[in-house]
Amino acid sequence: MLILVFIVLGFCMMGIEIWAFSARASVPADALHSARSRILKVTHWLVGCALALAAVTVPWPYSDDVRILGFPFPFAVFERSGEYWLDFVGPLTLPALLANFVICLMLPPALLKAYVRSRPSGVRPPNTVHAV
């Protein structure tokens, strides 16, 4: 059941990212080139890289003898058999791994764009100067 919840969450994350990147956000041109804006963009990409690496390398316990690799789409299952761990992979391992990486990499920038798109058009980001 938990795996199904994660898969649904993955598709929801994909929907948010598609929505956020589908249209150009209305941001004043001077806000795009400010130092604060560049630092914020770089920070979001770095957080995205960290999330993406964690999504494809950190296993999560499903039970005492089962570990699952991949978030939100599981792509490998490890099961303890005696003192050894057996791995179970399939034909969707590589596509799921790539989907996990891309979804988690793009999530922080997508959330930032979704936030910018959701603001009323007359509201400017803080600490920006509006050119007349």
JSON list of N, CA, C and O in Angstrom, two decimals, residues 17-58:
[
{"chain": "A", "resi": 17, "resn": "GLU", "atom": "N", "xyz": [5.20, 19.88, -11.55]},
{"chain": "A", "resi": 17, "resn": "GLU", "atom": "CA", "xyz": [6.34, 20.36, -12.34]},
{"chain": "A", "resi": 17, "resn": "GLU", "atom": "C", "xyz": [5.91, 20.77, -13.75]},
{"chain": "A", "resi": 17, "resn": "GLU", "atom": "O", "xyz": [6.35, 21.79, -14.27]},
{"chain": "A", "resi": 18, "resn": "ILE", "atom": "N", "xyz": [5.04, 19.99, -14.36]},
{"chain": "A", "resi": 18, "resn": "ILE", "atom": "CA", "xyz": [4.57, 20.34, -15.70]},
{"chain": "A", "resi": 18, "resn": "ILE", "atom": "C", "xyz": [3.79, 21.65, -15.65]},
{"chain": "A", "resi": 18, "resn": "ILE", "atom": "O", "xyz": [3.96, 22.52, -16.50]},
{"chain": "A", "resi": 19, "resn": "TRP", "atom": "N", "xyz": [2.93, 21.80, -14.65]},
{"chain": "A", "resi": 19, "resn": "TRP", "atom": "CA", "xyz": [2.15, 23.03, -14.51]},
{"chain": "A", "resi": 19, "resn": "TRP", "atom": "C", "xyz": [3.07, 24.23, -14.28]},
{"chain": "A", "resi": 19, "resn": "TRP", "atom": "O", "xyz": [2.88, 25.28, -14.86]},
{"chain": "A", "resi": 20, "resn": "ALA", "atom": "N", "xyz": [4.08, 24.06, -13.42]},
{"chain": "A", "resi": 20, "resn": "ALA", "atom": "CA", "xyz": [4.96, 25.18, -13.08]},
{"chain": "A", "resi": 20, "resn": "ALA", "atom": "C", "xyz": [5.80, 25.62, -14.27]},
{"chain": "A", "resi": 20, "resn": "ALA", "atom": "O", "xyz": [6.06, 26.81, -14.45]},
{"chain": "A", "resi": 21, "resn": "PHE", "atom": "N", "xyz": [6.24, 24.68, -15.08]},
{"chain": "A", "resi": 21, "resn": "PHE", "atom": "CA", "xyz": [7.11, 25.03, -16.20]},
{"chain": "A", "resi": 21, "resn": "PHE", "atom": "C", "xyz": [6.35, 25.24, -17.51]},
{"chain": "A", "resi": 21, "resn": "PHE", "atom": "O", "xyz": [6.95, 25.56, -18.52]},
{"chain": "A", "resi": 22, "resn": "SER", "atom": "N", "xyz": [5.02, 25.07, -17.50]},
{"chain": "A", "resi": 22, "resn": "SER", "atom": "CA", "xyz": [4.26, 25.14, -18.75]},
{"chain": "A", "resi": 22, "resn": "SER", "atom": "C", "xyz": [4.11, 26.55, -19.29]},
{"chain": "A", "resi": 22, "resn": "SER", "atom": "O", "xyz": [4.07, 26.76, -20.49]},
{"chain": "A", "resi": 23, "resn": "ALA", "atom": "N", "xyz": [3.99, 27.52, -18.42]},
{"chain": "A", "resi": 23, "resn": "ALA", "atom": "CA", "xyz": [3.83, 28.90, -18.88]},
{"chain": "A", "resi": 23, "resn": "ALA", "atom": "C", "xyz": [4.90, 29.77, -18.25]},
{"chain": "A", "resi": 23, "resn": "ALA", "atom": "O", "xyz": [5.39, 29.49, -17.17]},
{"chain": "A", "resi": 24, "resn": "ARG", "atom": "N", "xyz": [5.21, 30.82, -18.92]},
{"chain": "A", "resi": 24, "resn": "ARG", "atom": "CA", "xyz": [6.23, 31.73, -18.41]},
{"chain": "A", "resi": 24, "resn": "ARG", "atom": "C", "xyz": [5.64, 32.54, -17.27]},
{"chain": "A", "resi": 24, "resn": "ARG", "atom": "O", "xyz": [4.59, 33.14, -17.40]},
{"chain": "A", "resi": 25, "resn": "ALA", "atom": "N", "xyz": [6.34, 32.55, -16.15]},
{"chain": "A", "resi": 25, "resn": "ALA", "atom": "CA", "xyz": [5.86, 33.32, -14.99]},
{"chain": "A", "resi": 25, "resn": "ALA", "atom": "C", "xyz": [6.08, 34.80, -15.22]},
{"chain": "A", "resi": 25, "resn": "ALA", "atom": "O", "xyz": [7.06, 35.21, -15.84]},
{"chain": "A", "resi": 26, "resn": "SER", "atom": "N", "xyz": [5.16, 35.60, -14.72]},
{"chain": "A", "resi": 26, "resn": "SER", "atom": "CA", "xyz": [5.29, 37.05, -14.90]},
{"chain": "A", "resi": 26, "resn": "SER", "atom": "C", "xyz": [6.10, 37.63, -13.75]},
{"chain": "A", "resi": 26, "resn": "SER", "atom": "O", "xyz": [5.61, 37.82, -12.66]},
{"chain": "A", "resi": 27, "resn": "VAL", "atom": "N", "xyz": [7.38, 37.82, -14.01]},
{"chain": "A", "resi": 27, "resn": "VAL", "atom": "CA", "xyz": [8.30, 38.38, -13.03]},
{"chain": "A", "resi": 27, "resn": "VAL", "atom": "C", "xyz": [8.96, 39.59, -13.68]},
{"chain": "A", "resi": 27, "resn": "VAL", "atom": "O", "xyz": [9.36, 39.51, -14.85]},
{"chain": "A", "resi": 28, "resn": "PRO", "atom": "N", "xyz": [9.08, 40.69, -12.96]},
{"chain": "A", "resi": 28, "resn": "PRO", "atom": "CA", "xyz": [9.76, 41.85, -13.55]},
{"chain": "A", "resi": 28, "resn": "PRO", "atom": "C", "xyz": [11.17, 41.48, -14.00]},
{"chain": "A", "resi": 28, "resn": "PRO", "atom": "O", "xyz": [11.85, 40.68, -13.37]},
{"chain": "A", "resi": 29, "resn": "ALA", "atom": "N", "xyz": [11.59, 42.08, -15.12]},
{"chain": "A", "resi": 29, "resn": "ALA", "atom": "CA", "xyz": [12.89, 41.74, -15.70]},
{"chain": "A", "resi": 29, "resn": "ALA", "atom": "C", "xyz": [14.04, 42.03, -14.74]},
{"chain": "A", "resi": 29, "resn": "ALA", "atom": "O", "xyz": [15.02, 41.28, -14.70]},
{"chain": "A", "resi": 30, "resn": "ASP", "atom": "N", "xyz": [13.93, 43.09, -13.95]},
{"chain": "A", "resi": 30, "resn": "ASP", "atom": "CA", "xyz": [15.02, 43.40, -13.02]},
{"chain": "A", "resi": 30, "resn": "ASP", "atom": "C", "xyz": [15.10, 42.38, -11.89]},
{"chain": "A", "resi": 30, "resn": "ASP", "atom": "O", "xyz": [16.15, 42.16, -11.32]},
{"chain": "A", "resi": 31, "resn": "ALA", "atom": "N", "xyz": [14.00, 41.72, -11.57]},
{"chain": "A", "resi": 31, "resn": "ALA", "atom": "CA", "xyz": [14.02, 40.71, -10.51]},
{"chain": "A", "resi": 31, "resn": "ALA", "atom": "C", "xyz": [14.75, 39.46, -10.96]},
{"chain": "A", "resi": 31, "resn": "ALA", "atom": "O", "xyz": [15.32, 38.74, -10.14]},
{"chain": "A", "resi": 32, "resn": "LEU", "atom": "N", "xyz": [14.75, 39.18, -12.27]},
{"chain": "A", "resi": 32, "resn": "LEU", "atom": "CA", "xyz": [15.41, 37.98, -12.77]},
{"chain": "A", "resi": 32, "resn": "LEU", "atom": "C", "xyz": [16.93, 38.09, -12.72]},
{"chain": "A", "resi": 32, "resn": "LEU", "atom": "O", "xyz": [17.62, 37.10, -12.70]},
{"chain": "A", "resi": 33, "resn": "HIS", "atom": "N", "xyz": [17.44, 39.30, -12.72]},
{"chain": "A", "resi": 33, "resn": "HIS", "atom": "CA", "xyz": [18.88, 39.50, -12.80]},
{"chain": "A", "resi": 33, "resn": "HIS", "atom": "C", "xyz": [19.49, 39.98, -11.49]},
{"chain": "A", "resi": 33, "resn": "HIS", "atom": "O", "xyz": [20.67, 40.28, -11.44]},
{"chain": "A", "resi": 34, "resn": "SER", "atom": "N", "xyz": [18.71, 40.06, -10.44]},
{"chain": "A", "resi": 34, "resn": "SER", "atom": "CA", "xyz": [19.26, 40.51, -9.17]},
{"chain": "A", "resi": 34, "resn": "SER", "atom": "C", "xyz": [20.13, 39.41, -8.56]},
{"chain": "A", "resi": 34, "resn": "SER", "atom": "O", "xyz": [19.97, 38.23, -8.85]},
{"chain": "A", "resi": 35, "resn": "ALA", "atom": "N", "xyz": [21.05, 39.81, -7.71]},
{"chain": "A", "resi": 35, "resn": "ALA", "atom": "CA", "xyz": [21.95, 38.84, -7.07]},
{"chain": "A", "resi": 35, "resn": "ALA", "atom": "C", "xyz": [21.16, 37.89, -6.19]},
{"chain": "A", "resi": 35, "resn": "ALA", "atom": "O", "xyz": [21.45, 36.69, -6.15]},
{"chain": "A", "resi": 36, "resn": "ARG", "atom": "N", "xyz": [20.16, 38.42, -5.50]},
{"chain": "A", "resi": 36, "resn": "ARG", "atom": "CA", "xyz": [19.34, 37.57, -4.62]},
{"chain": "A", "resi": 36, "resn": "ARG", "atom": "C", "xyz": [18.60, 36.51, -5.44]},
{"chain": "A", "resi": 36, "resn": "ARG", "atom": "O", "xyz": [18.50, 35.35, -5.04]},
{"chain": "A", "resi": 37, "resn": "SER", "atom": "N", "xyz": [18.12, 36.89, -6.60]},
{"chain": "A", "resi": 37, "resn": "SER", "atom": "CA", "xyz": [17.40, 35.96, -7.46]},
{"chain": "A", "resi": 37, "resn": "SER", "atom": "C", "xyz": [18.34, 34.86, -7.97]},
{"chain": "A", "resi": 37, "resn": "SER", "atom": "O", "xyz": [17.97, 33.69, -7.99]},
{"chain": "A", "resi": 38, "resn": "ARG", "atom": "N", "xyz": [19.56, 35.24, -8.36]},
{"chain": "A", "resi": 38, "resn": "ARG", "atom": "CA", "xyz": [20.52, 34.24, -8.83]},
{"chain": "A", "resi": 38, "resn": "ARG", "atom": "C", "xyz": [20.90, 33.29, -7.72]},
{"chain": "A", "resi": 38, "resn": "ARG", "atom": "O", "xyz": [21.01, 32.07, -7.93]},
{"chain": "A", "resi": 39, "resn": "ILE", "atom": "N", "xyz": [21.11, 33.80, -6.50]},
{"chain": "A", "resi": 39, "resn": "ILE", "atom": "CA", "xyz": [21.46, 32.94, -5.37]},
{"chain": "A", "resi": 39, "resn": "ILE", "atom": "C", "xyz": [20.32, 31.98, -5.07]},
{"chain": "A", "resi": 39, "resn": "ILE", "atom": "O", "xyz": [20.54, 30.80, -4.80]},
{"chain": "A", "resi": 40, "resn": "LEU", "atom": "N", "xyz": [19.10, 32.49, -5.14]},
{"chain": "A", "resi": 40, "resn": "LEU", "atom": "CA", "xyz": [17.94, 31.65, -4.88]},
{"chain": "A", "resi": 40, "resn": "LEU", "atom": "C", "xyz": [17.82, 30.54, -5.93]},
{"chain": "A", "resi": 40, "resn": "LEU", "atom": "O", "xyz": [17.56, 29.38, -5.58]},
{"chain": "A", "resi": 41, "resn": "LYS", "atom": "N", "xyz": [18.06, 30.86, -7.19]},
{"chain": "A", "resi": 41, "resn": "LYS", "atom": "CA", "xyz": [18.00, 29.85, -8.25]},
{"chain": "A", "resi": 41, "resn": "LYS", "atom": "C", "xyz": [19.08, 28.79, -8.06]},
{"chain": "A", "resi": 41, "resn": "LYS", "atom": "O", "xyz": [18.81, 27.59, -8.17]},
{"chain": "A", "resi": 42, "resn": "VAL", "atom": "N", "xyz": [20.30, 29.21, -7.77]},
{"chain": "A", "resi": 42, "resn": "VAL", "atom": "CA", "xyz": [21.39, 28.26, -7.57]},
{"chain": "A", "resi": 42, "resn": "VAL", "atom": "C", "xyz": [21.11, 27.37, -6.37]},
{"chain": "A", "resi": 42, "resn": "VAL", "atom": "O", "xyz": [21.33, 26.15, -6.41]},
{"chain": "A", "resi": 43, "resn": "THR", "atom": "N", "xyz": [20.59, 27.97, -5.30]},
{"chain": "A", "resi": 43, "resn": "THR", "atom": "CA", "xyz": [20.26, 27.19, -4.10]},
{"chain": "A", "resi": 43, "resn": "THR", "atom": "C", "xyz": [19.20, 26.15, -4.42]},
{"chain": "A", "resi": 43, "resn": "THR", "atom": "O", "xyz": [19.32, 24.99, -3.99]},
{"chain": "A", "resi": 44, "resn": "HIS", "atom": "N", "xyz": [18.19, 26.53, -5.18]},
{"chain": "A", "resi": 44, "resn": "HIS", "atom": "CA", "xyz": [17.15, 25.57, -5.53]},
{"chain": "A", "resi": 44, "resn": "HIS", "atom": "C", "xyz": [17.70, 24.44, -6.39]},
{"chain": "A", "resi": 44, "resn": "HIS", "atom": "O", "xyz": [17.31, 23.28, -6.23]},
{"chain": "A", "resi": 45, "resn": "TRP", "atom": "N", "xyz": [18.60, 24.74, -7.31]},
{"chain": "A", "resi": 45, "resn": "TRP", "atom": "CA", "xyz": [19.19, 23.67, -8.12]},
{"chain": "A", "resi": 45, "resn": "TRP", "atom": "C", "xyz": [20.08, 22.75, -7.28]},
{"chain": "A", "resi": 45, "resn": "TRP", "atom": "O", "xyz": [20.10, 21.54, -7.49]},
{"chain": "A", "resi": 46, "resn": "LEU", "atom": "N", "xyz": [20.82, 23.32, -6.32]},
{"chain": "A", "resi": 46, "resn": "LEU", "atom": "CA", "xyz": [21.65, 22.48, -5.46]},
{"chain": "A", "resi": 46, "resn": "LEU", "atom": "C", "xyz": [20.81, 21.57, -4.58]},
{"chain": "A", "resi": 46, "resn": "LEU", "atom": "O", "xyz": [21.13, 20.40, -4.39]},
{"chain": "A", "resi": 47, "resn": "VAL", "atom": "N", "xyz": [19.72, 22.12, -4.04]},
{"chain": "A", "resi": 47, "resn": "VAL", "atom": "CA", "xyz": [18.80, 21.29, -3.25]},
{"chain": "A", "resi": 47, "resn": "VAL", "atom": "C", "xyz": [18.20, 20.21, -4.14]},
{"chain": "A", "resi": 47, "resn": "VAL", "atom": "O", "xyz": [18.05, 19.06, -3.72]},
{"chain": "A", "resi": 48, "resn": "GLY", "atom": "N", "xyz": [17.86, 20.56, -5.37]},
{"chain": "A", "resi": 48, "resn": "GLY", "atom": "CA", "xyz": [17.33, 19.58, -6.31]},
{"chain": "A", "resi": 48, "resn": "GLY", "atom": "C", "xyz": [18.33, 18.46, -6.60]},
{"chain": "A", "resi": 48, "resn": "GLY", "atom": "O", "xyz": [17.96, 17.29, -6.66]},
{"chain": "A", "resi": 49, "resn": "CYS", "atom": "N", "xyz": [19.60, 18.81, -6.75]},
{"chain": "A", "resi": 49, "resn": "CYS", "atom": "CA", "xyz": [20.64, 17.79, -6.97]},
{"chain": "A", "resi": 49, "resn": "CYS", "atom": "C", "xyz": [20.75, 16.86, -5.77]},
{"chain": "A", "resi": 49, "resn": "CYS", "atom": "O", "xyz": [20.86, 15.64, -5.92]},
{"chain": "A", "resi": 50, "resn": "ALA", "atom": "N", "xyz": [20.72, 17.43, -4.57]},
{"chain": "A", "resi": 50, "resn": "ALA", "atom": "CA", "xyz": [20.79, 16.60, -3.37]},
{"chain": "A", "resi": 50, "resn": "ALA", "atom": "C", "xyz": [19.59, 15.67, -3.26]},
{"chain": "A", "resi": 50, "resn": "ALA", "atom": "O", "xyz": [19.73, 14.48, -2.94]},
{"chain": "A", "resi": 51, "resn": "LEU", "atom": "N", "xyz": [18.40, 16.19, -3.53]},
{"chain": "A", "resi": 51, "resn": "LEU", "atom": "CA", "xyz": [17.20, 15.36, -3.51]},
{"chain": "A", "resi": 51, "resn": "LEU", "atom": "C", "xyz": [17.27, 14.25, -4.57]},
{"chain": "A", "resi": 51, "resn": "LEU", "atom": "O", "xyz": [16.88, 13.11, -4.31]},
{"chain": "A", "resi": 52, "resn": "ALA", "atom": "N", "xyz": [17.75, 14.61, -5.76]},
{"chain": "A", "resi": 52, "resn": "ALA", "atom": "CA", "xyz": [17.83, 13.63, -6.84]},
{"chain": "A", "resi": 52, "resn": "ALA", "atom": "C", "xyz": [18.79, 12.50, -6.49]},
{"chain": "A", "resi": 52, "resn": "ALA", "atom": "O", "xyz": [18.49, 11.33, -6.71]},
{"chain": "A", "resi": 53, "resn": "LEU", "atom": "N", "xyz": [19.94, 12.85, -5.94]},
{"chain": "A", "resi": 53, "resn": "LEU", "atom": "CA", "xyz": [20.89, 11.81, -5.54]},
{"chain": "A", "resi": 53, "resn": "LEU", "atom": "C", "xyz": [20.34, 10.94, -4.43]},
{"chain": "A", "resi": 53, "resn": "LEU", "atom": "O", "xyz": [20.51, 9.72, -4.43]},
{"chain": "A", "resi": 54, "resn": "ALA", "atom": "N", "xyz": [19.66, 11.55, -3.47]},
{"chain": "A", "resi": 54, "resn": "ALA", "atom": "CA", "xyz": [19.06, 10.77, -2.39]},
{"chain": "A", "resi": 54, "resn": "ALA", "atom": "C", "xyz": [17.95, 9.86, -2.92]},
{"chain": "A", "resi": 54, "resn": "ALA", "atom": "O", "xyz": [17.79, 8.73, -2.45]},
{"chain": "A", "resi": 55, "resn": "ALA", "atom": "N", "xyz": [17.19, 10.33, -3.89]},
{"chain": "A", "resi": 55, "resn": "ALA", "atom": "CA", "xyz": [16.07, 9.56, -4.42]},
{"chain": "A", "resi": 55, "resn": "ALA", "atom": "C", "xyz": [16.53, 8.28, -5.12]},
{"chain": "A", "resi": 55, "resn": "ALA", "atom": "O", "xyz": [15.79, 7.30, -5.16]},
{"chain": "A", "resi": 56, "resn": "VAL", "atom": "N", "xyz": [17.73, 8.29, -5.67]},
{"chain": "A", "resi": 56, "resn": "VAL", "atom": "CA", "xyz": [18.19, 7.11, -6.40]},
{"chain": "A", "resi": 56, "resn": "VAL", "atom": "C", "xyz": [19.24, 6.30, -5.66]},
{"chain": "A", "resi": 56, "resn": "VAL", "atom": "O", "xyz": [19.63, 5.24, -6.14]},
{"chain": "A", "resi": 57, "resn": "THR", "atom": "N", "xyz": [19.70, 6.75, -4.49]},
{"chain": "A", "resi": 57, "resn": "THR", "atom": "CA", "xyz": [20.74, 6.00, -3.79]},
{"chain": "A", "resi": 57, "resn": "THR", "atom": "C", "xyz": [20.38, 5.56, -2.39]},
{"chain": "A", "resi": 57, "resn": "THR", "atom": "O", "xyz": [21.01, 4.65, -1.86]},
{"chain": "A", "resi": 58, "resn": "VAL", "atom": "N", "xyz": [19.39, 6.18, -1.76]},
{"chain": "A", "resi": 58, "resn": "VAL", "atom": "CA", "xyz": [19.06, 5.85, -0.37]},
{"chain": "A", "resi": 58, "resn": "VAL", "atom": "C", "xyz": [17.94, 4.82, -0.32]},
{"chain": "A", "resi": 58, "resn": "VAL", "atom": "O", "xyz": [16.82, 5.11, -0.75]}
]
